[in-house]
Amino acid sequence: MTPIRVLIVDDEILVRSGLGLIVGSAPDLEVVGDCSGSQAEDRVTALRPHVVLLDIRMPDLDGISVLRRLRALPNPPAVAMLTTFDTDEYIGTALRGGAAGFLLKDTAPEQLVHAVRVLAAGGSVLSPAVTRTVISGYVGGGGPDAEAAALTRGLTGRELDVLALLGEGLSNAEIADRLFLGTGTVKDHISAILGKLGAANRVQAAVVANRAGLVRNPEQNSE
């Protein structure tokens, strides 16, 4: 099996080293290099990683600027933004810029390894705490958004159930447990949902779910 090639981009050498040790410990993952933001474009061109773990805040060249440069390359790698803060104001901008994932730097090692695999397979990943930040950055006060609600009208009843849980930031396995479905069935539903909504990834679908009023807030859930 060809290993998944990973490049780590962060301004702090100790952070790069720590992430490299975690990622490199998995037999199917290979850390092909690490660098600062200003070097990222050249390193991606030379090393052709499948996945880039990119710090969202760097002094020499910020992560959003690096993300734009990488997304403009031919056959760009999947990029996951790394942040120390679950309230980072750049998260929404990174989502619109094409980031496929958002991870806190204190993500558990096994979750980080799993995230890299998901990204390499074309999926998207989001730390639960970051999910709330992304959603809050897109969803304002007031009632459901009419445009978002209109997008969901073509969904089946079961797809609406799945979308609502997706909006809460649940994983496929958690959705499967909640709805008493197989994970394969959940994946099929999510693929159908993304197609019908015209969403690029599950994060954008989660935003639609919240805007459409499908997701209950904590006060409602506690009633």
Coordinates of C-alpha atoms in Angstrom, one line a residue:
M1 CA 0.0 0.0 0.0
T2 CA 1.3 3.4 -0.9
P3 CA 1.6 5.5 2.2
I4 CA -0.3 8.7 2.6
R5 CA 2.1 11.6 2.2
V6 CA 1.8 14.4 4.8
L7 CA 3.4 17.9 4.9
I8 CA 3.3 19.8 8.2
V9 CA 3.3 23.6 8.0
D10 CA 3.7 25.6 11.2
D11 CA 6.0 28.4 12.4
E12 CA 7.0 26.6 15.6
I13 CA 9.6 23.9 15.2
L14 CA 8.5 22.1 18.3
V15 CA 4.9 21.9 17.1
R16 CA 6.1 20.5 13.7
S17 CA 8.3 18.0 15.5
G18 CA 5.5 16.8 17.8
L19 CA 2.9 16.5 15.0
G20 CA 5.5 14.7 12.9
L21 CA 6.1 12.1 15.6
I22 CA 2.4 11.5 16.0
V23 CA 1.6 11.2 12.2
G24 CA 4.7 9.3 11.4
S25 CA 3.9 6.7 14.0
A26 CA 1.2 5.3 11.8
P27 CA 2.4 2.6 9.4
D28 CA 0.3 3.9 6.5
L29 CA 1.3 7.6 6.9
E30 CA 4.5 9.2 5.9
V31 CA 5.7 12.7 6.9
V32 CA 7.5 13.9 3.8
G33 CA 8.5 17.2 5.3
D34 CA 7.7 20.2 7.5
C35 CA 8.2 23.9 7.0
S36 CA 7.0 27.5 7.7
G37 CA 4.3 29.2 5.8
S38 CA 6.5 31.1 3.4
Q39 CA 8.0 27.8 2.2
A40 CA 4.8 25.8 1.9
E41 CA 4.0 26.4 -1.8
D42 CA 7.5 25.3 -2.9
R43 CA 7.5 22.3 -0.6
V44 CA 4.1 21.1 -1.8
T45 CA 5.2 21.5 -5.4
A46 CA 8.4 19.5 -4.8
L47 CA 7.1 16.9 -2.4
R48 CA 3.5 16.3 -3.7
P49 CA 1.9 15.5 -0.3
H50 CA -1.6 14.1 -0.2
V51 CA -2.5 16.0 3.0
V52 CA -1.2 19.3 4.4
L53 CA -1.6 20.1 8.1
L54 CA -1.5 23.9 8.1
D55 CA -1.3 26.3 11.1
I56 CA -4.0 29.0 10.7
R57 CA -1.9 31.6 12.5
M58 CA 1.7 32.2 11.4
P59 CA 3.8 35.4 11.6
D60 CA 5.7 35.1 8.3
L61 CA 2.7 34.2 6.1
D62 CA -0.6 33.5 7.6
G63 CA -2.5 30.2 7.1
I64 CA -5.3 31.7 5.0
S65 CA -2.8 33.2 2.5
V66 CA -1.0 29.8 2.3
L67 CA -4.3 28.0 1.8
R68 CA -5.2 30.2 -1.1
R69 CA -1.8 29.6 -2.8
L70 CA -2.1 25.8 -2.3
R71 CA -5.6 25.6 -3.6
A72 CA -4.5 27.4 -6.7
L73 CA -1.9 24.7 -7.5
P74 CA -2.7 21.9 -10.0
N75 CA -4.1 18.9 -8.2
P76 CA -3.9 20.6 -4.8
P77 CA -3.6 18.5 -1.6
A78 CA -6.3 18.2 1.0
V79 CA -5.6 20.9 3.6
A80 CA -6.6 20.8 7.3
M81 CA -6.2 24.0 9.3
L82 CA -4.6 23.7 12.7
T83 CA -5.6 26.1 15.4
T84 CA -5.1 26.5 19.1
F85 CA -8.4 28.3 19.6
D86 CA -11.9 26.9 19.1
T87 CA -13.0 30.5 18.6
D88 CA -10.6 31.4 15.9
E89 CA -12.1 34.1 13.7
Y90 CA -10.3 32.8 10.6
I91 CA -12.2 29.5 10.6
G92 CA -15.1 30.7 8.5
T93 CA -12.7 32.3 6.0
A94 CA -10.7 29.1 5.7
L95 CA -13.9 27.1 5.0
R96 CA -14.8 29.4 2.2
G97 CA -11.2 29.2 0.9
G98 CA -11.5 25.4 0.4
A99 CA -10.1 23.9 3.7
A100 CA -11.2 20.3 4.0
G101 CA -10.7 20.2 7.8
F102 CA -10.2 22.1 11.0
L103 CA -8.4 20.5 14.0
L104 CA -7.4 21.9 17.4
K105 CA -3.7 21.4 18.1
D106 CA -4.6 19.4 21.3
T107 CA -6.5 16.9 19.2
A108 CA -5.8 13.4 20.6
P109 CA -3.1 11.5 18.6
E110 CA -5.4 8.7 17.4
Q111 CA -7.9 11.3 16.2
L112 CA -5.2 13.2 14.3
V113 CA -4.1 10.0 12.5
H114 CA -7.7 9.2 11.7
A115 CA -8.3 12.7 10.4
V116 CA -5.3 12.4 8.0
R117 CA -6.7 9.2 6.6
V118 CA -10.2 10.7 6.1
L119 CA -8.7 13.7 4.4
A120 CA -6.6 11.6 2.1
A121 CA -9.7 9.7 1.1
G122 CA -11.5 12.9 0.1
G123 CA -13.5 13.4 3.2
S124 CA -13.6 16.4 5.6
V125 CA -12.9 16.5 9.3
L126 CA -13.9 18.9 12.0
S127 CA -13.1 18.9 15.8
P128 CA -16.4 19.1 17.6
A129 CA -15.5 22.3 19.3
V130 CA -14.6 23.8 16.0
T131 CA -17.9 22.7 14.5
R132 CA -19.7 25.1 16.9
T133 CA -17.4 28.0 15.9
V134 CA -17.9 27.4 12.2
I135 CA -21.7 27.2 12.6
S136 CA -21.9 30.3 14.8
G137 CA -19.9 32.2 12.2
Y138 CA -22.5 31.5 9.5
V139 CA -25.7 31.4 11.4
G140 CA -27.1 34.7 12.7
G141 CA -30.0 35.3 15.1
G142 CA -33.7 35.1 14.2
G143 CA -35.6 32.3 12.6
P144 CA -34.7 29.9 9.8
D145 CA -33.2 31.2 6.6
A146 CA -35.8 30.8 3.7
E147 CA -33.1 30.1 1.1
A148 CA -31.5 27.3 3.2
A149 CA -35.0 25.9 4.0
A150 CA -35.7 25.8 0.3
L151 CA -32.6 23.8 -0.4
T152 CA -33.7 21.1 2.0
R153 CA -37.1 20.6 0.4
G154 CA -35.8 18.0 -2.0
L155 CA -34.5 15.7 0.8
T156 CA -36.4 12.6 2.0
G157 CA -37.5 12.4 5.6
R158 CA -34.5 10.2 6.5
E159 CA -32.1 12.5 4.8
L160 CA -33.5 15.4 6.8
D161 CA -32.9 13.3 10.0
V162 CA -29.3 12.7 9.0
L163 CA -28.8 16.3 8.0
A164 CA -30.1 17.6 11.3
L165 CA -27.5 15.4 13.2
L166 CA -24.8 16.4 10.8
G167 CA -25.7 20.0 11.8
E168 CA -24.9 19.1 15.4
G169 CA -21.4 18.0 14.3
L170 CA -21.9 14.3 14.9
S171 CA -19.7 11.7 13.1
N172 CA -21.0 9.0 10.8
A173 CA -20.8 6.5 13.6
E174 CA -22.7 8.8 16.0
I175 CA -25.4 9.4 13.5
A176 CA -25.7 5.7 12.8
D177 CA -26.1 5.0 16.6
R178 CA -28.7 7.8 17.0
L179 CA -30.8 6.7 14.0
F180 CA -30.2 2.9 14.4
L181 CA -28.6 2.7 10.9
G182 CA -25.5 1.1 9.6
T183 CA -22.5 3.5 9.0
G184 CA -22.5 2.5 5.3
T185 CA -26.1 3.6 5.0
V186 CA -25.3 6.9 6.7
K187 CA -22.5 7.5 4.2
D188 CA -24.9 6.9 1.4
H189 CA -27.4 9.3 2.8
I190 CA -24.7 12.0 3.3
S191 CA -23.5 11.6 -0.3
A192 CA -27.1 12.0 -1.5
I193 CA -27.5 15.1 0.8
L194 CA -24.3 16.7 -0.5
G195 CA -25.4 16.2 -4.0
K196 CA -28.9 17.6 -3.5
L197 CA -27.7 20.6 -1.5
G198 CA -24.8 21.3 -3.9
A199 CA -22.5 21.3 -0.8
A200 CA -18.8 20.6 -1.2
N201 CA -18.5 18.9 2.1
R202 CA -20.3 18.0 5.3
V203 CA -19.3 21.2 7.0
Q204 CA -21.2 23.2 4.4
A205 CA -24.1 20.8 4.8
A206 CA -24.1 21.4 8.5
V207 CA -24.3 25.2 7.9
V208 CA -27.4 24.6 5.7
A209 CA -28.9 22.4 8.4
N210 CA -28.5 25.2 11.0
R211 CA -29.7 28.0 8.7
A212 CA -32.7 25.9 7.8
G213 CA -33.7 25.5 11.4
L214 CA -33.2 21.8 11.5
V215 CA -30.9 21.8 14.5
R216 CA -32.3 22.3 17.9
N217 CA -30.3 24.5 20.3
P218 CA -29.1 23.2 23.7
E219 CA -32.1 24.7 25.5
Q220 CA -34.5 22.9 23.2
N221 CA -32.6 19.6 23.6
S222 CA -32.8 19.9 27.4
E223 CA -36.6 20.2 27.4

